Structures are given as C-alpha cells and as structure tokens.
XYZ file of C-alpha atoms in Angstrom:
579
model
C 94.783 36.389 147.591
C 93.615 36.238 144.266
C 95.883 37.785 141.177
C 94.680 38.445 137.338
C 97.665 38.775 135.104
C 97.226 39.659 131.523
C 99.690 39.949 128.356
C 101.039 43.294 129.759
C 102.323 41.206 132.376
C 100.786 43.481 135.521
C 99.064 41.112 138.368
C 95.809 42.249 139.576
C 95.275 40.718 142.602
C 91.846 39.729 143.920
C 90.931 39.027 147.935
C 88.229 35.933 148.979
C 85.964 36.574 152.000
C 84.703 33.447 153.361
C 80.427 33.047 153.146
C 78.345 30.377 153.639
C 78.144 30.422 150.023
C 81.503 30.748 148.137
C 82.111 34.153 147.082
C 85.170 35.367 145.185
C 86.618 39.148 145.096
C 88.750 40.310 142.466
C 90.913 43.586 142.875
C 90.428 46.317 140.131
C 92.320 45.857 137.192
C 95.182 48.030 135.777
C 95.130 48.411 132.499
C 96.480 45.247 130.281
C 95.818 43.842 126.469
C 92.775 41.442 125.617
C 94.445 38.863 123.429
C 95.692 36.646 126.152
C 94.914 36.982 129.966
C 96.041 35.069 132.892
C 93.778 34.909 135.745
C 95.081 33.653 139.368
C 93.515 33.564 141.899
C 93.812 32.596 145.772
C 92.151 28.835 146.726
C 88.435 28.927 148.551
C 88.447 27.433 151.694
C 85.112 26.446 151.743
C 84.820 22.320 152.750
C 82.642 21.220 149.756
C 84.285 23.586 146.967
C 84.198 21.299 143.771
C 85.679 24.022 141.336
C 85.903 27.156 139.451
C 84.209 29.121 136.697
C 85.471 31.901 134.993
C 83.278 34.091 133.034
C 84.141 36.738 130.288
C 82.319 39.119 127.881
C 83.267 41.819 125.256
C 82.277 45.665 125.466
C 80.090 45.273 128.464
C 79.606 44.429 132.205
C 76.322 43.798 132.249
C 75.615 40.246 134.193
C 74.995 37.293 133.440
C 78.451 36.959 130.739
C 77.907 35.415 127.753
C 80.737 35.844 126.107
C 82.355 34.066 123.142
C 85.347 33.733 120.696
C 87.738 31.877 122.960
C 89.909 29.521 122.054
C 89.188 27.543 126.001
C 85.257 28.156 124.326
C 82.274 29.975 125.971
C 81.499 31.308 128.845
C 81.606 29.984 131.532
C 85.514 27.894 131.374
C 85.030 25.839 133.898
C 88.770 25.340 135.018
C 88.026 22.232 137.993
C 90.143 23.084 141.099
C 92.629 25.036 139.371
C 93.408 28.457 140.462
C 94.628 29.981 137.872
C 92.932 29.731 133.725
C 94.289 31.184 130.702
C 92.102 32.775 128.294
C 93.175 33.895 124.802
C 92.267 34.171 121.089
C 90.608 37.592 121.975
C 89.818 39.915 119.956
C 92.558 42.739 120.654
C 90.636 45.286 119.142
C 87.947 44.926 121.990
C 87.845 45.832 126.204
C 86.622 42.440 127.915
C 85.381 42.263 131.194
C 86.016 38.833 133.574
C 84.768 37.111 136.897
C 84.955 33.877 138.857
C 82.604 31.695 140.377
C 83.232 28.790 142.788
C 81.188 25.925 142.721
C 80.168 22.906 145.236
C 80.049 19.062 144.863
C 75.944 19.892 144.109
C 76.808 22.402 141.512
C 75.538 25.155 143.446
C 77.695 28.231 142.381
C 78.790 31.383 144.511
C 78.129 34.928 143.426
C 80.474 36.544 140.951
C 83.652 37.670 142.155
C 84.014 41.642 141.530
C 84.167 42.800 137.810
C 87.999 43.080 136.006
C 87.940 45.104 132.675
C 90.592 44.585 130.292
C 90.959 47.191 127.833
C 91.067 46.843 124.029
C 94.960 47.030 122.446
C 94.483 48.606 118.992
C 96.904 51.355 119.132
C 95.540 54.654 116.795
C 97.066 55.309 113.434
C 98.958 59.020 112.912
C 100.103 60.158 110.347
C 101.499 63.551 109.180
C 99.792 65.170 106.463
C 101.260 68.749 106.341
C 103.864 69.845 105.337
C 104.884 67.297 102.718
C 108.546 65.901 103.132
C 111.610 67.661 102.025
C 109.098 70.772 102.083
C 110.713 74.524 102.616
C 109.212 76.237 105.174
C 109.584 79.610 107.022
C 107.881 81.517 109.073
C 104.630 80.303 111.241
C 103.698 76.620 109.776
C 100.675 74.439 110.376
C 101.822 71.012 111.094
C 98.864 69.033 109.994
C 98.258 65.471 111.327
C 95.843 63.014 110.142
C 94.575 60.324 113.328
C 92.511 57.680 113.339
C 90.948 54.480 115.932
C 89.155 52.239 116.847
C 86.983 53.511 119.662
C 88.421 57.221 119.356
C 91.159 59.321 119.386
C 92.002 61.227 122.954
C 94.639 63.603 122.150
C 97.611 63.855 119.230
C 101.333 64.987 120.455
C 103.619 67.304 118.206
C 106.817 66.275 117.988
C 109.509 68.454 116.466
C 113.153 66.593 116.193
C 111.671 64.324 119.173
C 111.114 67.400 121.361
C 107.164 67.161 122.436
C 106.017 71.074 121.197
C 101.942 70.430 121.635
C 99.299 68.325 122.483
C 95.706 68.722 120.787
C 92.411 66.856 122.417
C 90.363 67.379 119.474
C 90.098 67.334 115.482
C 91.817 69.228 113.113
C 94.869 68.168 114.648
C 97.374 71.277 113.724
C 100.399 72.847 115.726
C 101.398 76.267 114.358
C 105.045 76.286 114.527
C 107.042 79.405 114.508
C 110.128 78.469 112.733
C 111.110 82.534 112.811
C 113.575 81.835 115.214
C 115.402 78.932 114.422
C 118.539 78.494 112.134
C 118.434 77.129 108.487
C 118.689 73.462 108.187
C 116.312 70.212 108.667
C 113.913 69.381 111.051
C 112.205 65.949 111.625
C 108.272 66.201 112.611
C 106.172 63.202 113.868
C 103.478 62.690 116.220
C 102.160 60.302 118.358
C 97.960 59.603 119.117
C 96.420 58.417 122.081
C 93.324 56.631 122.749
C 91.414 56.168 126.112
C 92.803 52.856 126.716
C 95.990 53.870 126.652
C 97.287 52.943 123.481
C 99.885 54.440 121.489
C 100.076 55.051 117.568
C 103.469 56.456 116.628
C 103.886 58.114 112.854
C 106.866 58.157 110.403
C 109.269 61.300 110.401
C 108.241 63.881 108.218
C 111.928 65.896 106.947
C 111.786 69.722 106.304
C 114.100 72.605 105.634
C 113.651 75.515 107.465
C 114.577 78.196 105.402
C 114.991 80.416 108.066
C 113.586 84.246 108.559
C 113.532 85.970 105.032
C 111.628 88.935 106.015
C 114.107 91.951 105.421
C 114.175 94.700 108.287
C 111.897 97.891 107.281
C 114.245 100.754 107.766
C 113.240 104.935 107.222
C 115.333 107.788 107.397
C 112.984 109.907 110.091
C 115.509 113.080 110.168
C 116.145 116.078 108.315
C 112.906 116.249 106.235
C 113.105 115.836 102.657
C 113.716 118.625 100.343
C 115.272 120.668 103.007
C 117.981 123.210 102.996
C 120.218 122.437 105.734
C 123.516 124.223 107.441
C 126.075 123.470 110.326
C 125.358 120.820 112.626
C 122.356 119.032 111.371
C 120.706 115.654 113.403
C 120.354 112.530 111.380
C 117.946 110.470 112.467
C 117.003 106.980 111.273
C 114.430 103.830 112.595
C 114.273 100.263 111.960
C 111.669 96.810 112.940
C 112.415 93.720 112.100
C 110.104 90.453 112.647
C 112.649 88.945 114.794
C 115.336 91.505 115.286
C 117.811 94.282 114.049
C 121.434 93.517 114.441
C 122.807 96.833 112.641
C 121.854 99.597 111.134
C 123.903 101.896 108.312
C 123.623 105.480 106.939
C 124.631 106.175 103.722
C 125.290 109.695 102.286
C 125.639 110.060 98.377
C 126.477 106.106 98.670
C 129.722 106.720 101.443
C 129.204 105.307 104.447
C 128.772 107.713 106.925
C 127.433 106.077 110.252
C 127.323 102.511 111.482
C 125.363 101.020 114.580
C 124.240 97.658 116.267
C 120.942 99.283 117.622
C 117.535 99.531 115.590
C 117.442 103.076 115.654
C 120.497 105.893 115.345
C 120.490 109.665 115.878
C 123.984 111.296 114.749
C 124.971 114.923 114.504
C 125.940 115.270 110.874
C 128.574 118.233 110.492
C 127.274 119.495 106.792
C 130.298 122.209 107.228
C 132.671 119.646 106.043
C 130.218 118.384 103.681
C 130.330 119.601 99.548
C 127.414 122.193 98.819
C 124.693 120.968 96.883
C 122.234 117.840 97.115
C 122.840 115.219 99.494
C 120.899 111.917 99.277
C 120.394 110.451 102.832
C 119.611 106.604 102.528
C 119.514 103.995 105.784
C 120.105 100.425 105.859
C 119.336 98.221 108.589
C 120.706 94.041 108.339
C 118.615 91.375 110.929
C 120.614 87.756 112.056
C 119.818 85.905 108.698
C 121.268 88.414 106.898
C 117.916 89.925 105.085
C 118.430 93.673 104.312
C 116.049 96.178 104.034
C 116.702 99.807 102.518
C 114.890 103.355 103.349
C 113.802 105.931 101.119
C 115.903 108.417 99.989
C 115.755 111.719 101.384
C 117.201 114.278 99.892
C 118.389 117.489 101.181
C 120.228 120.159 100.316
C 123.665 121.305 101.959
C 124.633 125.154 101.510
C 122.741 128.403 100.950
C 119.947 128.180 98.058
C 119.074 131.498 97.110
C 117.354 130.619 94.205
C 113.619 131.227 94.209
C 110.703 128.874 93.130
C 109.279 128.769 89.668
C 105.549 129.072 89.805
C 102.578 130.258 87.022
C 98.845 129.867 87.227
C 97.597 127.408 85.340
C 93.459 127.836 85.628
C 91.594 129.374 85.199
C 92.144 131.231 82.187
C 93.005 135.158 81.889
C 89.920 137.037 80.750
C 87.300 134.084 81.257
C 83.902 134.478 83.354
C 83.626 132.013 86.594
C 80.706 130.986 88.286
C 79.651 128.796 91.508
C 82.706 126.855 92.560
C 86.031 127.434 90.343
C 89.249 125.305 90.443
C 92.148 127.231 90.655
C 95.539 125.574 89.945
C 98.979 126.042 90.006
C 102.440 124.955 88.301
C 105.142 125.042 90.995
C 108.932 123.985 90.723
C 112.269 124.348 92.355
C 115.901 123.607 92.002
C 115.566 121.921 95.291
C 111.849 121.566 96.358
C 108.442 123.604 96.931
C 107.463 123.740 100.459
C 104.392 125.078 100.010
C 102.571 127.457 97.495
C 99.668 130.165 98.402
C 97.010 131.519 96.588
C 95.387 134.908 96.830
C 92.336 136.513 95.751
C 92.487 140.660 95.098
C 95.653 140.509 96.987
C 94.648 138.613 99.880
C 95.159 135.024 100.664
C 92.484 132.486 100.209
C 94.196 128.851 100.266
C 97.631 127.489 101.208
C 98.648 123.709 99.798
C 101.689 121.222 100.528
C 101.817 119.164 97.925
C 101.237 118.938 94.281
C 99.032 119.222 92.449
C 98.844 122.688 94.160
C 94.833 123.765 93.734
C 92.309 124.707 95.822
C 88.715 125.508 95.031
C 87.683 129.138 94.871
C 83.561 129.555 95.637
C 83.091 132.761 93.809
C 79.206 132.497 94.936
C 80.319 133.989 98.248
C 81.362 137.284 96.500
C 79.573 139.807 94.308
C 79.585 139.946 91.114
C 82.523 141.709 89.198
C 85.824 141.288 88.054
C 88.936 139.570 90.242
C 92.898 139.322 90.443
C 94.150 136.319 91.093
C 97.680 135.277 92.379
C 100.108 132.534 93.733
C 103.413 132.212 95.776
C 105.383 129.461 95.728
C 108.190 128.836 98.775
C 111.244 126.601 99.564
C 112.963 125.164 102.253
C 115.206 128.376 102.221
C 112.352 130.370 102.228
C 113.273 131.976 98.786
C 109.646 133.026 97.565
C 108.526 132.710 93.674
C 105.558 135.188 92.603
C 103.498 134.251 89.687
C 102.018 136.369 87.705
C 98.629 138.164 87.766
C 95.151 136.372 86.324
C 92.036 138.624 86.063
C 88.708 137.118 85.782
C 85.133 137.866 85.434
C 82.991 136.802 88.654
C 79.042 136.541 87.024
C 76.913 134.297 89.018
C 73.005 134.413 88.598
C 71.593 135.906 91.670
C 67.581 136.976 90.469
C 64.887 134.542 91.216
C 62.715 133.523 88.356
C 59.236 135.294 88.586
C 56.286 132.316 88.021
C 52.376 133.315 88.252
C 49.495 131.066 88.214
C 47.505 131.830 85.230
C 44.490 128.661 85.737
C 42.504 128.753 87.193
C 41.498 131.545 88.027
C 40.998 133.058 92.407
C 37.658 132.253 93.529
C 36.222 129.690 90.918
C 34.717 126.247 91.928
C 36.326 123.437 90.345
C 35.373 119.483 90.097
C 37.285 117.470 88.397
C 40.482 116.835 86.514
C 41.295 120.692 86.641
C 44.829 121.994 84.792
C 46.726 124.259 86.878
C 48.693 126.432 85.011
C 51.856 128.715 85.492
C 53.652 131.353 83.908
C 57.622 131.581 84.786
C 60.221 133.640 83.062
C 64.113 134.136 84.528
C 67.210 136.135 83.413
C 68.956 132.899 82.819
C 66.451 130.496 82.086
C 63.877 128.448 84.086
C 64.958 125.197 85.710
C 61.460 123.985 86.997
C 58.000 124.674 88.576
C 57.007 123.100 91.410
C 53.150 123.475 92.005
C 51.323 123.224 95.671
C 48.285 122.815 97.005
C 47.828 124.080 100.203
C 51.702 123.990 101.171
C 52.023 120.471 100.147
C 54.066 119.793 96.748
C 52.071 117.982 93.892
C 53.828 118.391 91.075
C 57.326 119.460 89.524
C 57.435 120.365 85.726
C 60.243 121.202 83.941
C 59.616 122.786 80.587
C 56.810 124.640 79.410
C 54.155 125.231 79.536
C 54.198 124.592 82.992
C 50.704 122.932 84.158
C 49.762 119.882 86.847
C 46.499 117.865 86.162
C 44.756 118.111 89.643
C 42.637 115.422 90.449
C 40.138 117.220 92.750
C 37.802 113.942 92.954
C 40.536 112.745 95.636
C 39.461 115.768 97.447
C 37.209 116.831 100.220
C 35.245 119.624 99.103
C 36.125 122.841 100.372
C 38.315 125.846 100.145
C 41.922 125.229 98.617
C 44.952 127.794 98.264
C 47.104 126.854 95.392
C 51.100 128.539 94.597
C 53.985 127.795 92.480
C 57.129 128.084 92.914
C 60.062 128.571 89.904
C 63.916 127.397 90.252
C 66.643 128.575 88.078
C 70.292 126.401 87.621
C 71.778 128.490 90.043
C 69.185 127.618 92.765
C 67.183 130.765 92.870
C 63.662 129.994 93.490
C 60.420 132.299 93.355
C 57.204 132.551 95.013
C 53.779 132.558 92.945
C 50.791 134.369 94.773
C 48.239 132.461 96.111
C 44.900 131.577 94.331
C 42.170 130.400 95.990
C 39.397 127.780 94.489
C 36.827 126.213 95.574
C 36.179 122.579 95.248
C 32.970 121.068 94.401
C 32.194 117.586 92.974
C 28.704 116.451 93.095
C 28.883 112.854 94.454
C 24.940 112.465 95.206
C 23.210 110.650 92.392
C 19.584 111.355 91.382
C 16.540 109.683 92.516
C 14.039 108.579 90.249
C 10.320 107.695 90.172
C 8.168 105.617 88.040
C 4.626 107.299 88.155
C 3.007 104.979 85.732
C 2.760 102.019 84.968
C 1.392 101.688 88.830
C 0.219 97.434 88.159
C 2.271 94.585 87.381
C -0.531 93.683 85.041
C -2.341 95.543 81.746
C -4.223 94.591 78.828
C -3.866 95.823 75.867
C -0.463 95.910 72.729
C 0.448 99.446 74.586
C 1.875 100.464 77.893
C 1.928 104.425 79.110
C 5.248 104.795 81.148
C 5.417 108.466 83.035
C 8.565 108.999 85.358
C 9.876 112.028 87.380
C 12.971 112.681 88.441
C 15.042 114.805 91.249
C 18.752 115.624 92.340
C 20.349 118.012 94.360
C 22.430 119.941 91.134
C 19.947 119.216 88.538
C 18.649 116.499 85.974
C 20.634 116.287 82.940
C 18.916 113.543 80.917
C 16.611 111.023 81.358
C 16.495 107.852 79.898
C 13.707 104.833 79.629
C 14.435 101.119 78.521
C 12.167 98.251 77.997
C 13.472 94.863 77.816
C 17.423 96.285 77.903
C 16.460 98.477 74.690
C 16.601 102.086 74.955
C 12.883 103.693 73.576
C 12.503 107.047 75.093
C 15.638 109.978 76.003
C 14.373 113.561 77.392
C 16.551 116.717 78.765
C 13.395 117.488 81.100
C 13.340 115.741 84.796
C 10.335 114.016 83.984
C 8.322 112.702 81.205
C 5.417 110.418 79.584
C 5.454 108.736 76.764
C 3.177 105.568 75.066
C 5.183 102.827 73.906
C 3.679 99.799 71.959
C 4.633 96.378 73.407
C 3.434 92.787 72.643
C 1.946 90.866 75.019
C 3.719 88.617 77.626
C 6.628 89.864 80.385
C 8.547 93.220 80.297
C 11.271 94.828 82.720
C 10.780 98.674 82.514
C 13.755 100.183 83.413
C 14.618 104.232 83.871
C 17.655 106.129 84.653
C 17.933 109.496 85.455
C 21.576 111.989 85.110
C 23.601 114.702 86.832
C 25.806 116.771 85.503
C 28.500 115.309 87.194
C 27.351 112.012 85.352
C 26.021 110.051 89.037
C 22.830 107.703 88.054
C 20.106 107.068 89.507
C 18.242 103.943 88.580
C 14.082 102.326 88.979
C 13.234 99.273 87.914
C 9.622 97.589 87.110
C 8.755 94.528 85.880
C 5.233 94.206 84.062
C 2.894 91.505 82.033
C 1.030 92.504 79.422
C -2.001 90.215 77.896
C-alpha cells in the first residue's frame, strides 16, 4: 500500500495493481497544507522496476504536470528506488495536485498513479467592523464583520462571549443581535471565516456594554372616562406593554397610592364613598425588569354630585347679520368639571350635535327659504346638568332667480360666412357671473363681463343650418336659458373661372396687343384684374372686359385674375411675342 502524508500529518494511502506496465494508484486525499508534503508509497513488484517519479502542479489537474517552485526542483523528482519523497518550498497560498510514475531499467515509465489534491493553507482574514470597541449598545444591533481570502470566503461565524449565535454564507456579513433581553454589563464579539479549503481566520475580541432595555413601559388609565362625574362603587381600570415585559403596575389617586399589581393590566373597584368630593386625578404607572418607568395620562374625574350647569354662548354668527350658502356656526362651551357634548338648534329644533371643542358645525341655509331664523345651543356634562345659551336671530337671503340672457346677433334666419360676432344680452338680480354661448348644444365660448359676444369662426364649418343659445350663471349658481336662433351658414369656397378671349396667338406684330377676357363664378364676379409682365394695367367691376394696351416688342406673360365676393381667385395665364 501506498500512503501520502502531508504537513497536517494525515496519511493518504495509495494501492498498486500489478500490469505489464507499472502502474501506481494513489487513494484520495484528505485535506492537508501545500508547503511541505510527504509522499509514501508501497514498493512495485514489477522485475525490471528501475525507479520512481513523482510529479506535481499548482491550481490544476490537467496532465502532463509541469509544475515548478520546489525546492527538490521541477517536475518530475525523480526519487530512484525510494518509496517515499518529500516535497516542500510550496507555495501555501496555492492547492497542488501530485502523482507517481514507476520507471524500468529502459526508462520506459508506467501511467500516472491516481490524482492527490492538496489544498491551499491561507487561512481568511476577519475582522469586526461594527460596533466599535467599548461601544454602548441596546436594543437590536448589527454586528458588522469585514472578511477577506485568497480564493474566497465560504461562510463567517458570530460569536458572542465565545457562544456561536450565526453563521452567514454570503457578503455583508451582519448578525442582528437582540441585546433586549440580556443584563447590563460587557460582552466580547468575534468571528471566525471559512474558506473552501478548510481554513480558518479567527478575529480579535471586540468589548461592548450592553446598556440593557431602556424603553419605559407605555401605561393608560382605560377606566372611568375623563371628565366624568362618578358615585359609589366605581371600576378602575388601567393597561400596560412593555418591549420585553411589565413587572408591576401602580395607580395613583391625587398622588396616594391607591392600588399596586405585578400584572400588565389591573381592574379595581374604587369605593369613591370614602373618597373627598371634588376632582380626583387618576394617574397609572407601570415599572418593566430594568427598572424603566412609564406614566399614563391623567384622567380626571369628578367624585360627588355636580349640580352645576355648563356655561355656553354663541359665538357666530352675529345677531342681526344676513347668511347665505353655507354658514359656520360656533359655540363657546365651559364647565366646572367638563362639557360632554353641546347641541345646536335651528327655530327650535336640533340641527348638529359635537364632542369636542371647538364646538361648530356648518349650517347650509341654501336648503331653506328665505327669511329670518333663531338660532340656539345646549351645552351638557357628565352629570347631565344642561347650560342654554342664549337666542341669535339671523337673516336667511340666498339668491334663488336665474339671470335672464337673450341673443341679440345675429339675428334667426340670416346666412352668415365668416368671422360672425354672436352677441348676448344678460341681466340678474344679483349680478351676472358669465355667458356661456353654444352652437348646436356644444359649448364654444364662456365670457365673463360684458358685453357678452363669441367670434364664431364659421369657415371651420360645413355649410348648413345651425341653432345657436346662451346660457347666463349668477355667483350663486343659477343659470338661464337663451332661446334658440337659427342661421344659416354659407361660405363660398368655389373660386371663379376665367377666360382669355384674345390674344388667341402666341405671336403678333405690331407696338400694341388687344387683351379681351370673360369671367364666371357661381356667387358673382367682383373684380377683374389684367397684368402684363407682373405689372398691373387694366382693373374692371364687370365679369369681362377688352382693353388695348401698348407693349414693345419681344416676350410678354399676360396674366388675368378674376374675384368673388368671398375673395376665392381664379387665375389664366398666356405667354406672347410681339415683333
């Protein structure tokens, strides 16, 4: 049998099968460090065996190995009939792979034995970065750690006075510790980092304080209600949370102790018969392990009969004003002990209750008719003494008439072309907010002071038959309806046509040329106009005309143009010589 040993000191033993040729089998390898292996190995038994080879290579086990660095030299080490060879000055920081050949007295060498790998010994480098040493911590903290290697970092452990806590595969490296539970003092934090191969990088300690939990309980009184008259046997009630737990909780009446328990929350029957009349302030207190204490609320209450009434006087609107649309009406309420609630009422009946001050509510006087309104509050307690204010009249005047709006342009049944003005007349009791104008249903326009008008491009139109309205808005919303007017719309779109009757050749002799044109459209001609050479020589009203015009010899463009009234052209062009 054959054995590798290596600096870790584990023997990796390899078997030889006997071949015709020599042939060598080494075992697989454990892991081991690369700075200085031992190989052993069992003795061929092969009649002409001359020697051994060994062979070695770094970061790879690809065949033939060439490697080199060692201080025996390159591979292969031929080692004679030994059966055993050391091999060192390695690089530790690399994974080297080994084999042996055996060799005859011609130098004819077997196969390589199977393949040992010998991992690479660098060990990682850890280090905690967070928190800092002699850092106060409390609560949940991320313990931060910083790793480095070689070939790669497998996993980091968390280590908290030497007690593993995590292990993380991958980077950031962080272990949220919950130091809620644990007592005040200091706590030692390391880690350790792993690679593939095995290797182990170990940090320094990292010393904190853990300042323990310093999160106060959160404590409220939950029984009798505040401002509330209370008599004989009344139920205190009180409830308390704490982020890690409540050890006792205390209820404190005018600042005397009055019940103690070890539970989060407490219920008591308080006997107010023994109590002194008058206010009580109810106040709990509730303690947790470290000692944190939180406090509730005070609650006040009231212990006895109250037979005094609330205080309570309307405060808007005024007496004698005029309201409109929605109103705010308010209230001044106060009590020797507290309001409970206060009620408002409109001609005697009520229109809003409210719990808590300021006491308002808004009034929409647009849901009743015009005319003149009482208005009135009552204010309670928790005895149920009532207060009565007194007695606000107002004015209710809210604009209820449409505005009346007419079109006055144009006028029903006229054609139009054109940029036309519609027009509209609008008058209201109040005043006139805006005119909206619409042709044929559809809004166009919106104007809001007058006169009120909308340019109407008709061009954009089809022509045709076209019903056009207002409509008139006044600030409280009213809105009225225009009659319709209906229009026609025209626009002439079809230019002339034109015809040059004379000259009727390109070519004349003579210092004169007679130029006679006619003209037609489907409206009517407005004007006709004739230019020679770009100049204008001859204008006529008339759809046709003739006229001489005196030209010098050589090349001329004739060129006339006949108009609508809707300004369309119509254009013939002639070009003549002249010699």
């Amino acid at each position: 049998m054959v054995v590798v040993k290596g600096k870790c000191g584990r023997r990796l033993p390899l078997f030889l099968a006997t071949l015709h040729v020599l042939f060598i089998l080494l075992a697989s390898a454990a892991p081991s460090f690369a700075a200085s292996v031992i190989l052993d190995w069992d003795p061929s038994t092969d009649a002409d065996l001359s020697g051994y080879k060994v062979y070695y290579q770094a970061d790879s086990a690809a065949i033939p190995f060439k490697g080199t660095g060692a201080t025996q030299g390159s591979a292969p080490i031929d080692v004679a009939n030994t059966t055993t060879a050391t091999v060192d000055g390695l690089d530790p920081a690399r994974s080297y792979f080994f084999a042996v050949t055996a060799y005859n007295s011609v130098g004819t060498e077997s196969v390589y034995s199977n393949i040992i790998e010998i991992p690479e010994a660098v060990a990682p480098i850890v280090t905690i970065s967070s928190p800092l040493a002699s850092a106060s911590v409390s609560g949940t903290v991320p313990v931060t750690a910083s790793a480095s290697d070689n070939v790669g970092v497998a996993k980091v452990e968390f280590y908290i006075n030497g007690a593993l806590k995590a292990a993380v595969t991958a980077a950031p490296y962080v272990y949220s510790w919950n130091t809620s539970a644990l007592p005040p003092g200091s706590y030692t934090l390391s880690a350790k980092a792993y690679d593939a191969a095995g290797n182990v990088g170990q940090s320094a300690g990292v010393a904190v304080k853990v300042a323990g939990d310093v999160v106060p309980p959160t404590v409220s009184v939950t029984s009798p209600t505040a401002n509330t008259a209370v008599t004989g046997s009344v139920t205190v009630s009180a409830s308390a949370t704490d982020n890690v737990g409540v050890t006792k909780t205390e209820v404190y009446d005018n600042g005397t102790l009055a019940f103690v328990s070890n539970q989060s929350s407490v219920s008591y029957a308080w006997d107010t018969t023994r109590a002194a009349s008058g206010t009580h302030a109810l106040v709990a207190k509730a303690y947790d392990a470290a000692g944190n204490v939180g406090q509730s609320s005070t609650v006040v209450v009231t212990v006895g009969t109250d037979a005094t009434p609330p205080a309570v006087a309307l405060t808007s609107p005024l007496a004698g004003s005029t309201v409109r649309g929605a109103v705010s009406v308010s209230a001044n309420a106060t009590d020797a002990v507290g309001v409970t609630r206060v009620e408002f009422y409109v001609q005697g009946a009520i229109a809003a209750t409210t719990t808590t001050a300021p006491y308002s509510f808004t009034w929409n006087t647009a849901s009743v008719a015009n005319g003149s309104y009482t208005l009135t509050a009552k204010a309670y307690d928790a005895a149920g003494n009532i207060g009565r204010s007194g007695t606000v009249t107002v004015t209710v005047s809210n604009d209820k008439t449409a505005p009346s709006v007419s079109l006055t342009s144009p006028v029903a049944g006229t054609k139009v072309g054109g940029t036309v003005a519609v027009t509209a007349a609008a008058t209201d009791n109040v005043g006139v907010g805006k005119v909206s104008f619409f042709v044929n249903g559809v809004l166009k326009s919106t104007d809001t002071t007058a006169p009120y008008s909308y340019s109407w491009t008709t061009t954009a139109f089809a022509n045709g038959s076209y019903t056009l309205t207002a409509k008139a808005y006044d600030a409280a919303g009213n809105v009225g309806q225009s009659g319709s007017v209906t229009v026609t719309v025209y626009n002439d779109k079809t230019a002339p046509t034109v015809t040059l009757l004379s000259p009727t050749s390109s070519y004349f002799k003579g210092t004169s040329l007679a130029v006679k044109a006619s003209g037609t459209d489907n409206v009517g001609i407005k004007k006709m106009l004739l230019y020679i050479d770009g100049v204008l020589k001859y204008t006529t009203t008339y759809s046709s005309f003739s006229t001489s015009v005196a030209l010098a010899a050589g090349q001329h463009t004739i060129v006339v143009k006949a108009y609508d009234a809707a300004n369309n052209v119509g254009t013939v062009t002639k070009t003549v010589t002249l010699y």
